[in-house]
PDB file of N, CA, C and O in Angstrom:
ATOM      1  N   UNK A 761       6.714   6.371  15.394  1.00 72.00           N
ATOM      2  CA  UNK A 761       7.075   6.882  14.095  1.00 72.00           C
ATOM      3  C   UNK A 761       6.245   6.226  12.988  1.00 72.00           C
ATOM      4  O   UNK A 761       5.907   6.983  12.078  1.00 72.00           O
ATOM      5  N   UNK A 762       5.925   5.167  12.922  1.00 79.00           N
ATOM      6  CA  UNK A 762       5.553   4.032  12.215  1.00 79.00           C
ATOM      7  C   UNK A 762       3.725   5.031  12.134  1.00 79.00           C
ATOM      8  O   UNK A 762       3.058   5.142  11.106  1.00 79.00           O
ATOM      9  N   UNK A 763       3.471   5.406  13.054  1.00 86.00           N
ATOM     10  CA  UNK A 763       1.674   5.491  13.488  1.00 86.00           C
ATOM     11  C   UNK A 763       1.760   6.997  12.878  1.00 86.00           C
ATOM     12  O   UNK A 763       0.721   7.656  12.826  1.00 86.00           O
ATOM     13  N   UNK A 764       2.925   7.522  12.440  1.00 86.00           N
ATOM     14  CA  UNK A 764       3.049   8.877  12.241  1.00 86.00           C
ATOM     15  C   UNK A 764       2.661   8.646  10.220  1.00 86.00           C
ATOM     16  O   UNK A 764       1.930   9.399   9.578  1.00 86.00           O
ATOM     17  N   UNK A 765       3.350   7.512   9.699  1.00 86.00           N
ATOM     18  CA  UNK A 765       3.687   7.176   8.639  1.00 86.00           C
ATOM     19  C   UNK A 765       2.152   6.283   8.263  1.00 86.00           C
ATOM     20  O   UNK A 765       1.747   6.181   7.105  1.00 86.00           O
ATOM     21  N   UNK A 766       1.480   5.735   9.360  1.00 88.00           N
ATOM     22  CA  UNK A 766       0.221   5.293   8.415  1.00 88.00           C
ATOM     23  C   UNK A 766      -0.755   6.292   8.756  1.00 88.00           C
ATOM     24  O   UNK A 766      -1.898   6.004   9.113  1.00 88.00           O
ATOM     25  N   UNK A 767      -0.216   7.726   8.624  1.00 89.00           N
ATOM     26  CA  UNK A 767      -2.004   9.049   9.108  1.00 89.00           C
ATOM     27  C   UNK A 767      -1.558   9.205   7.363  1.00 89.00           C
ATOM     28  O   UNK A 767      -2.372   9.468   6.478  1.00 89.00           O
ATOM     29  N   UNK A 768      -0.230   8.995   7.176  1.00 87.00           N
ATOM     30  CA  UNK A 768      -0.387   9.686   6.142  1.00 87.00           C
ATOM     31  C   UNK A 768      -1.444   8.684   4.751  1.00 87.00           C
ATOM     32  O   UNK A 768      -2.176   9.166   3.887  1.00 87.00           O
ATOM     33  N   UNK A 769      -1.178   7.478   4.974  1.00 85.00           N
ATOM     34  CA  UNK A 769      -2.134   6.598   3.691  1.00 85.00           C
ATOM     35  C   UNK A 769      -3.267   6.701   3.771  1.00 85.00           C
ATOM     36  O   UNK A 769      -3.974   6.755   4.778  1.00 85.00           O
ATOM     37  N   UNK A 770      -3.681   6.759   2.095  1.00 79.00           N
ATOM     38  CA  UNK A 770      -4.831   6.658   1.859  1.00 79.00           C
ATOM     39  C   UNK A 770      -5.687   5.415   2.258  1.00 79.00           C
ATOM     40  O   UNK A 770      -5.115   4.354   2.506  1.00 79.00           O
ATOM     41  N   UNK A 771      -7.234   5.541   2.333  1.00 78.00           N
ATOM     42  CA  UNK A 771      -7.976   4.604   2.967  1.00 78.00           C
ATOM     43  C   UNK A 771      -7.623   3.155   2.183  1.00 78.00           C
ATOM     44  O   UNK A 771      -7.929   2.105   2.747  1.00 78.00           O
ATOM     45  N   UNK A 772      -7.092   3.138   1.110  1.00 75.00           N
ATOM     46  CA  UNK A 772      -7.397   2.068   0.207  1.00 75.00           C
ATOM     47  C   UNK A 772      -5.601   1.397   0.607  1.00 75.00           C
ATOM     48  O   UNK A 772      -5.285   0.235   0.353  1.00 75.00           O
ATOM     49  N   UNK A 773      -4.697   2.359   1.213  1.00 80.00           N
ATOM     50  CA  UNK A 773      -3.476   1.766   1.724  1.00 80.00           C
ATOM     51  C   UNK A 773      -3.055   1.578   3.080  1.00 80.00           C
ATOM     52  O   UNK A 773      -1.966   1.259   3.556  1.00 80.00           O
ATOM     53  N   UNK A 774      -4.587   1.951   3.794  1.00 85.00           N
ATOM     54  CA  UNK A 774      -4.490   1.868   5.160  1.00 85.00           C
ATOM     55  C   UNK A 774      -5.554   0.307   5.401  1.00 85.00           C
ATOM     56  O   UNK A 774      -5.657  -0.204   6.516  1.00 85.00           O
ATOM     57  N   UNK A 775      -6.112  -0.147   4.419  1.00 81.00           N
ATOM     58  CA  UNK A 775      -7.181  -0.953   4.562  1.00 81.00           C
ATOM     59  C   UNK A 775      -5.848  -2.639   3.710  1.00 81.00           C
ATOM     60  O   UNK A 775      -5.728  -3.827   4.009  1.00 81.00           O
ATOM     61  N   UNK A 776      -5.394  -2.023   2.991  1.00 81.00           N
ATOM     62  CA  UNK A 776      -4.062  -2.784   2.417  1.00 81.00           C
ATOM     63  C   UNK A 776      -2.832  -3.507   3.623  1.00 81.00           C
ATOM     64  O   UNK A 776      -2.313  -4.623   3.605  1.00 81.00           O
ATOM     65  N   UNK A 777      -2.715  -2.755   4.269  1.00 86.00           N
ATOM     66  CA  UNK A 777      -1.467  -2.227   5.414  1.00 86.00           C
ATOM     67  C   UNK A 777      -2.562  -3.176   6.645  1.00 86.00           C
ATOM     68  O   UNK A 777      -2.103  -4.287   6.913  1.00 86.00           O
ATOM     69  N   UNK A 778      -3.660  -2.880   7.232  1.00 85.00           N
ATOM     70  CA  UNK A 778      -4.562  -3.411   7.975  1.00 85.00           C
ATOM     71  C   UNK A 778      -4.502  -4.673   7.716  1.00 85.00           C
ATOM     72  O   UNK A 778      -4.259  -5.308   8.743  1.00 85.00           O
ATOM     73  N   UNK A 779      -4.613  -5.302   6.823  1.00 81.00           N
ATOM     74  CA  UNK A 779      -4.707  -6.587   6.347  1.00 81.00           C
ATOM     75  C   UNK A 779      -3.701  -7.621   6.032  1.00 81.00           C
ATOM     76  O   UNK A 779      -3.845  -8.820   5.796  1.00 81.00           O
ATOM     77  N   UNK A 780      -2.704  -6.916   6.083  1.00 82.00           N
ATOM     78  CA  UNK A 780      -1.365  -7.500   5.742  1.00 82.00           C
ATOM     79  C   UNK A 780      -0.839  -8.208   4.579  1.00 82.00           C
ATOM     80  O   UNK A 780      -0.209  -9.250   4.400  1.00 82.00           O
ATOM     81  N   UNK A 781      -1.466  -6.997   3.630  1.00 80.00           N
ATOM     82  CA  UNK A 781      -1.480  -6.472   2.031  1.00 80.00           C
ATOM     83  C   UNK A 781      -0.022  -6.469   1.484  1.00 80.00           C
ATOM     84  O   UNK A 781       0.681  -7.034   0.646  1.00 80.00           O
ATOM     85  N   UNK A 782       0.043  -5.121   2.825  1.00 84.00           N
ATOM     86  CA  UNK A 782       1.349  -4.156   2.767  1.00 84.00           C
ATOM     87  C   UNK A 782       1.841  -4.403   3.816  1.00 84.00           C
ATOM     88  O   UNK A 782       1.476  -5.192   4.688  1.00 84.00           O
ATOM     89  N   UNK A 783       2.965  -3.518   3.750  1.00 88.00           N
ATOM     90  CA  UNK A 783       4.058  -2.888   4.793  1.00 88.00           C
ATOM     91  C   UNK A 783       4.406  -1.512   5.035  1.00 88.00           C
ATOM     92  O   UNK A 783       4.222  -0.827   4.029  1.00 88.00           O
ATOM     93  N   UNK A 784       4.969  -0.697   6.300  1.00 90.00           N
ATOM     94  CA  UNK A 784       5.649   0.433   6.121  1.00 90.00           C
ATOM     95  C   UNK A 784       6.957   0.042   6.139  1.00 90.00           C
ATOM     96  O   UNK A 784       7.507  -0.770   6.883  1.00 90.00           O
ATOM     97  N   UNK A 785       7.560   0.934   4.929  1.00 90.00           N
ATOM     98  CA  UNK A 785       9.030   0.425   5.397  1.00 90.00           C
ATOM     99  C   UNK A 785      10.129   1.480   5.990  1.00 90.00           C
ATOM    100  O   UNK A 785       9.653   2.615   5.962  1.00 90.00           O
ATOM    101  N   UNK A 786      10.974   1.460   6.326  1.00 90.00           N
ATOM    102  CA  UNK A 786      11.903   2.711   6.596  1.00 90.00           C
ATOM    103  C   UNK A 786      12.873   2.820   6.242  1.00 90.00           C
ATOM    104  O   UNK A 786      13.403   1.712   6.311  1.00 90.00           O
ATOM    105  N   UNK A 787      13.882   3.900   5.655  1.00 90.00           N
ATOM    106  CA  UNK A 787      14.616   3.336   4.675  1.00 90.00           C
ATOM    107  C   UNK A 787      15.195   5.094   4.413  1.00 90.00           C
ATOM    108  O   UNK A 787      14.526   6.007   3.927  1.00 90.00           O
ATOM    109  N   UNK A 788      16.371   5.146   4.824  1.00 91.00           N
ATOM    110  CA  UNK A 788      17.733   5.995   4.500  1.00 91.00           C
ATOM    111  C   UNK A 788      16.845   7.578   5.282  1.00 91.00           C
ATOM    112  O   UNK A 788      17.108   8.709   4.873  1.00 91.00           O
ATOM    113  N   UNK A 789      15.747   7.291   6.494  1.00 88.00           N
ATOM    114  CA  UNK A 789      15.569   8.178   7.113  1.00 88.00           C
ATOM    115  C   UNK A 789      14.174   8.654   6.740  1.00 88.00           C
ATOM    116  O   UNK A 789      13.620   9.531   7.403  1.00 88.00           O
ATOM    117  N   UNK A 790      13.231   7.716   4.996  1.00 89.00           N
ATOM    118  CA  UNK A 790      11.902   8.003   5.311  1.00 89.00           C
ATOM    119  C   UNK A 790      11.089   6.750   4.917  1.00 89.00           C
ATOM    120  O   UNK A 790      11.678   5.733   4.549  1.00 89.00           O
ATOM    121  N   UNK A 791      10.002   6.800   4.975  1.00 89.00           N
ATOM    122  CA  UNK A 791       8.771   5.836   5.058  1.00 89.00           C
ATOM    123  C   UNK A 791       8.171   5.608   4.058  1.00 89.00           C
ATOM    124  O   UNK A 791       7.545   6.466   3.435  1.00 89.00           O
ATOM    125  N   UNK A 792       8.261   4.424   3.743  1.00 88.00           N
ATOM    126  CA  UNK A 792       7.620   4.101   1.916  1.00 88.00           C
ATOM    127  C   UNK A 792       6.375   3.097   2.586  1.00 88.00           C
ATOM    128  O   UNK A 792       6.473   2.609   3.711  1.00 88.00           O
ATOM    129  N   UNK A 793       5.434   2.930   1.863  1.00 86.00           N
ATOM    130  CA  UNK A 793       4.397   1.705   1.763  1.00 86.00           C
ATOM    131  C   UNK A 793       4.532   0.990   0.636  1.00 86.00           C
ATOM    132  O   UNK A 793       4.611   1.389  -0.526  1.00 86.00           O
ATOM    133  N   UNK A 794       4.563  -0.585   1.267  1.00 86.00           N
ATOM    134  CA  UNK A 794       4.845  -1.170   0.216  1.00 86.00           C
ATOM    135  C   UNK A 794       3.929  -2.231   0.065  1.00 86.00           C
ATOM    136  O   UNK A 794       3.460  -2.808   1.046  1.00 86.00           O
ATOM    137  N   UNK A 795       3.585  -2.588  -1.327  1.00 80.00           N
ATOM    138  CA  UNK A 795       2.442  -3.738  -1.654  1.00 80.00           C
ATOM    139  C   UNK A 795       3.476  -4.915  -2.424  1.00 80.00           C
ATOM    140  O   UNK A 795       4.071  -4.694  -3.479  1.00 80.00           O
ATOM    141  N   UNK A 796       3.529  -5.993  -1.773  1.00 75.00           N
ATOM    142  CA  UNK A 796       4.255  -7.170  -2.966  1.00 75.00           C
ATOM    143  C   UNK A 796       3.072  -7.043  -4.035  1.00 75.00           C
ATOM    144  O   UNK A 796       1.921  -6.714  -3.749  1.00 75.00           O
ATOM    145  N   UNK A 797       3.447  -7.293  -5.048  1.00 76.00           N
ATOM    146  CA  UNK A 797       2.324  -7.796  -6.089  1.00 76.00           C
ATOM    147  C   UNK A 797       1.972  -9.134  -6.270  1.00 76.00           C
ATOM    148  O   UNK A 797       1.355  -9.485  -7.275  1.00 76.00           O
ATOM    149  N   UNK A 798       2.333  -9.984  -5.319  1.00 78.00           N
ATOM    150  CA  UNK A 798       1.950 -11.013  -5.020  1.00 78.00           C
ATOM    151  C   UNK A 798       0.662 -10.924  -4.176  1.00 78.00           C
ATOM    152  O   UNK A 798      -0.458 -11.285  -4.535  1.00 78.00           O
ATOM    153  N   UNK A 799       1.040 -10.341  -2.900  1.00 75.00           N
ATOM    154  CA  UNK A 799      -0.251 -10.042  -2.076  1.00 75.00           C
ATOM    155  C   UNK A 799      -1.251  -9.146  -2.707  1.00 75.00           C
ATOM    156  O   UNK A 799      -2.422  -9.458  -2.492  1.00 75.00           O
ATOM    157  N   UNK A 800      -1.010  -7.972  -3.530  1.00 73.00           N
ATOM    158  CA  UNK A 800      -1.786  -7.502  -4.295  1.00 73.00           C
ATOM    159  C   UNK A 800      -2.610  -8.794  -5.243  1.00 73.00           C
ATOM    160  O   UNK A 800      -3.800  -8.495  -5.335  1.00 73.00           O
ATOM    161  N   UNK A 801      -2.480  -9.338  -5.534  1.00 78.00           N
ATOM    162  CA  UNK A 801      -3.334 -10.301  -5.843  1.00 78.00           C
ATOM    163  C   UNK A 801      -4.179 -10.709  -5.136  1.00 78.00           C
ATOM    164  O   UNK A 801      -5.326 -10.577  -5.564  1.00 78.00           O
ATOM    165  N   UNK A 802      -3.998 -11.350  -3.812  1.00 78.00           N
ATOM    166  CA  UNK A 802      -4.821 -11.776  -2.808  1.00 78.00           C
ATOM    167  C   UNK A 802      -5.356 -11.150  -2.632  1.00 78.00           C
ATOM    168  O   UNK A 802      -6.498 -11.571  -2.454  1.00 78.00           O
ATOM    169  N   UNK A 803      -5.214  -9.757  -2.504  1.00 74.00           N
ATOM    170  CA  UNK A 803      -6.259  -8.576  -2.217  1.00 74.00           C
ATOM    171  C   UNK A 803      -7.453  -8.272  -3.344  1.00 74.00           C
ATOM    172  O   UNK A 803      -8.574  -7.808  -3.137  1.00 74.00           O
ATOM    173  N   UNK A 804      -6.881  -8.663  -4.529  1.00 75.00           N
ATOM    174  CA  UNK A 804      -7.823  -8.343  -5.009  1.00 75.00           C
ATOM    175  C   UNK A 804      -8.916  -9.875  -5.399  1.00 75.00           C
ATOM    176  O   UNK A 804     -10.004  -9.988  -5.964  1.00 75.00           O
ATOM    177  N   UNK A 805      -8.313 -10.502  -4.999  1.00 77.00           N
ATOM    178  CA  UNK A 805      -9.573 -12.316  -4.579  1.00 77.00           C
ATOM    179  C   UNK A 805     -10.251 -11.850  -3.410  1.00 77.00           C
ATOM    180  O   UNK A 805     -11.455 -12.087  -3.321  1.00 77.00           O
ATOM    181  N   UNK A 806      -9.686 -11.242  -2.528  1.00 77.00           N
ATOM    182  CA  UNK A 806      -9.854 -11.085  -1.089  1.00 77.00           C
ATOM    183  C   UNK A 806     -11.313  -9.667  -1.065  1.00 77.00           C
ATOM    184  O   UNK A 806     -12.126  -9.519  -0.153  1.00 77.00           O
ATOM    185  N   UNK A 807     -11.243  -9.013  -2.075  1.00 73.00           N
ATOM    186  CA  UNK A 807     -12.301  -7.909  -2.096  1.00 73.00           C
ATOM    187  C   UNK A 807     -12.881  -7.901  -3.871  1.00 73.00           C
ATOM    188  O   UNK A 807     -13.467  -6.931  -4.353  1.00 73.00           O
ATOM    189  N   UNK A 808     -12.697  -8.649  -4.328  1.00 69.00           N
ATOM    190  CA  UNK A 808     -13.030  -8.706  -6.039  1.00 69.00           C
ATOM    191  C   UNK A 808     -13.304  -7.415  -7.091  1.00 69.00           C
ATOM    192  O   UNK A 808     -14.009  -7.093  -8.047  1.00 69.00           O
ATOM    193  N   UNK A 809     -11.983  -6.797  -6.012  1.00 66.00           N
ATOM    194  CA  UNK A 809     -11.954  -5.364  -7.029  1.00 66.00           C
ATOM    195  C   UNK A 809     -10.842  -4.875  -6.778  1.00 66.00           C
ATOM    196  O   UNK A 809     -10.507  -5.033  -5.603  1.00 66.00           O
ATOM    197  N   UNK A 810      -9.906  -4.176  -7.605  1.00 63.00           N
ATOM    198  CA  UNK A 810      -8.941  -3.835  -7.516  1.00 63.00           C
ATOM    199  C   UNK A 810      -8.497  -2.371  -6.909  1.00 63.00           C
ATOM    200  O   UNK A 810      -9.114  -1.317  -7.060  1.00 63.00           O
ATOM    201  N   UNK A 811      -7.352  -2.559  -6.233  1.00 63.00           N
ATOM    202  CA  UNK A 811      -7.705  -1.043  -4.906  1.00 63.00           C
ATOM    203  C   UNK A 811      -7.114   0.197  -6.220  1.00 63.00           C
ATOM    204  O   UNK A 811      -6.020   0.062  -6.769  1.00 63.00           O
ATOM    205  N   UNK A 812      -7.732   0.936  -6.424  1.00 63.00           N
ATOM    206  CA  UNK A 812      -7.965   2.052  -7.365  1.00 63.00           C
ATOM    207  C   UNK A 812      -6.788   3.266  -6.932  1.00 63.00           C
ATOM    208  O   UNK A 812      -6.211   4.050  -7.686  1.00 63.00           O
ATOM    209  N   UNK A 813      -6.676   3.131  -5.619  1.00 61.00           N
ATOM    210  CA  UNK A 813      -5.730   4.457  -5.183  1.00 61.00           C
ATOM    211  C   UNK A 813      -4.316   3.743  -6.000  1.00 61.00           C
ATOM    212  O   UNK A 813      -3.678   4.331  -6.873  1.00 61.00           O
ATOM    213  N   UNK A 814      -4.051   2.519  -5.550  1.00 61.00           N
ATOM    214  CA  UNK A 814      -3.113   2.059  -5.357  1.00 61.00           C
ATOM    215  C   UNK A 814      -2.350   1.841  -7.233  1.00 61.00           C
ATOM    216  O   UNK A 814      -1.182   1.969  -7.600  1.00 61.00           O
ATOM    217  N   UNK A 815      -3.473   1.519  -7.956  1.00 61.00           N
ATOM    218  CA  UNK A 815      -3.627   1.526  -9.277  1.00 61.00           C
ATOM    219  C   UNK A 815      -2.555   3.230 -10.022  1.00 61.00           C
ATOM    220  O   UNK A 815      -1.482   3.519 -10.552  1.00 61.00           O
ATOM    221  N   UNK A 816      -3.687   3.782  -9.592  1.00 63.00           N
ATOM    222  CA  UNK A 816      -3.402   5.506  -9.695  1.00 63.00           C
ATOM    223  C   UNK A 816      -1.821   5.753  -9.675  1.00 63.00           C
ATOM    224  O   UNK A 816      -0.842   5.984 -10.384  1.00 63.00           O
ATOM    225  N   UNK A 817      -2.231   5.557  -8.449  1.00 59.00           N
ATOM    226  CA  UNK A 817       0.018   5.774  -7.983  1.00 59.00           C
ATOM    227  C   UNK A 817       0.728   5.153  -8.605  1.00 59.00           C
ATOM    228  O   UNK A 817       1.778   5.775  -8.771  1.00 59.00           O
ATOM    229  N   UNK A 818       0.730   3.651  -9.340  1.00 63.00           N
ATOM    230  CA  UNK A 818       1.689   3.377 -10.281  1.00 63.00           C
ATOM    231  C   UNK A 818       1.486   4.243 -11.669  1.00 63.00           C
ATOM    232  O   UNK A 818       2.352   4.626 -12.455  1.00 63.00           O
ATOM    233  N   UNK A 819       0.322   4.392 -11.703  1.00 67.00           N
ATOM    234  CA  UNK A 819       0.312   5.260 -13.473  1.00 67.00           C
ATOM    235  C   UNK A 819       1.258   6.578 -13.256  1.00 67.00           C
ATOM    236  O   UNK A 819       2.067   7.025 -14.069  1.00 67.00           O
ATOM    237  N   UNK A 820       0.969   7.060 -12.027  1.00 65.00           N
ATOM    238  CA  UNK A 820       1.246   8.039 -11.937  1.00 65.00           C
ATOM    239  C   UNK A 820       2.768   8.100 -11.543  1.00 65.00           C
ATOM    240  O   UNK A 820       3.414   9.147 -11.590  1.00 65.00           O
ATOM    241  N   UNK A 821       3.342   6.758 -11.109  1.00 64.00           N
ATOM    242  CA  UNK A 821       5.273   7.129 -11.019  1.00 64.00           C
ATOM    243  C   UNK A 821       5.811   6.758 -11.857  1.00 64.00           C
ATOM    244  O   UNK A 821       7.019   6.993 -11.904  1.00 64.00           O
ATOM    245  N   UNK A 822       5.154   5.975 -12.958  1.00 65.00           N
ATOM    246  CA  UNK A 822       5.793   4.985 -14.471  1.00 65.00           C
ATOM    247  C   UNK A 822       5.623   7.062 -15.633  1.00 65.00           C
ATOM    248  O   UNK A 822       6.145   7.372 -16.704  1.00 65.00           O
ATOM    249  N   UNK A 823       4.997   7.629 -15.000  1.00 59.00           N
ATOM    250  CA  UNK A 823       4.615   9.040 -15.973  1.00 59.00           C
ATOM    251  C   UNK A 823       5.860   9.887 -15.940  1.00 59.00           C
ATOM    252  O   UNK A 823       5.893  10.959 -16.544  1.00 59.00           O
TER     253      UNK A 823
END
């Protein structure tokens, strides 16, 4: 189920998730990805740029 839930992320949350950025989580029957913003930090020391998809999607659920 889990391998069903990372076809769906984008490269920049599958490369997040790979690294142990993120998480999938499961939760009242569906699948969220989740970034602490703690580790989001490391990620972005870890590649010295900030993951852009991941950026996007908050502008875009605070809208």
């Amino acid at each position: 189920m889990v391998a069903e839930a990372y076809k769906t992320l984008n490269n920049a949350e599958k490369r997040c998730y790979a690294d142990g950025f993120g998480s999938i989580i499961f939760r009242n029957g569906f699948y969220y990805f989740y970034c602490d913003s703690v580790k989001y930090r490391d990620y972005v020391l870890k590649y010295g740029t900030e993951c852009k998809s991941c950026e996007e999607l908050k502008k875009a659920k605070s809208n």
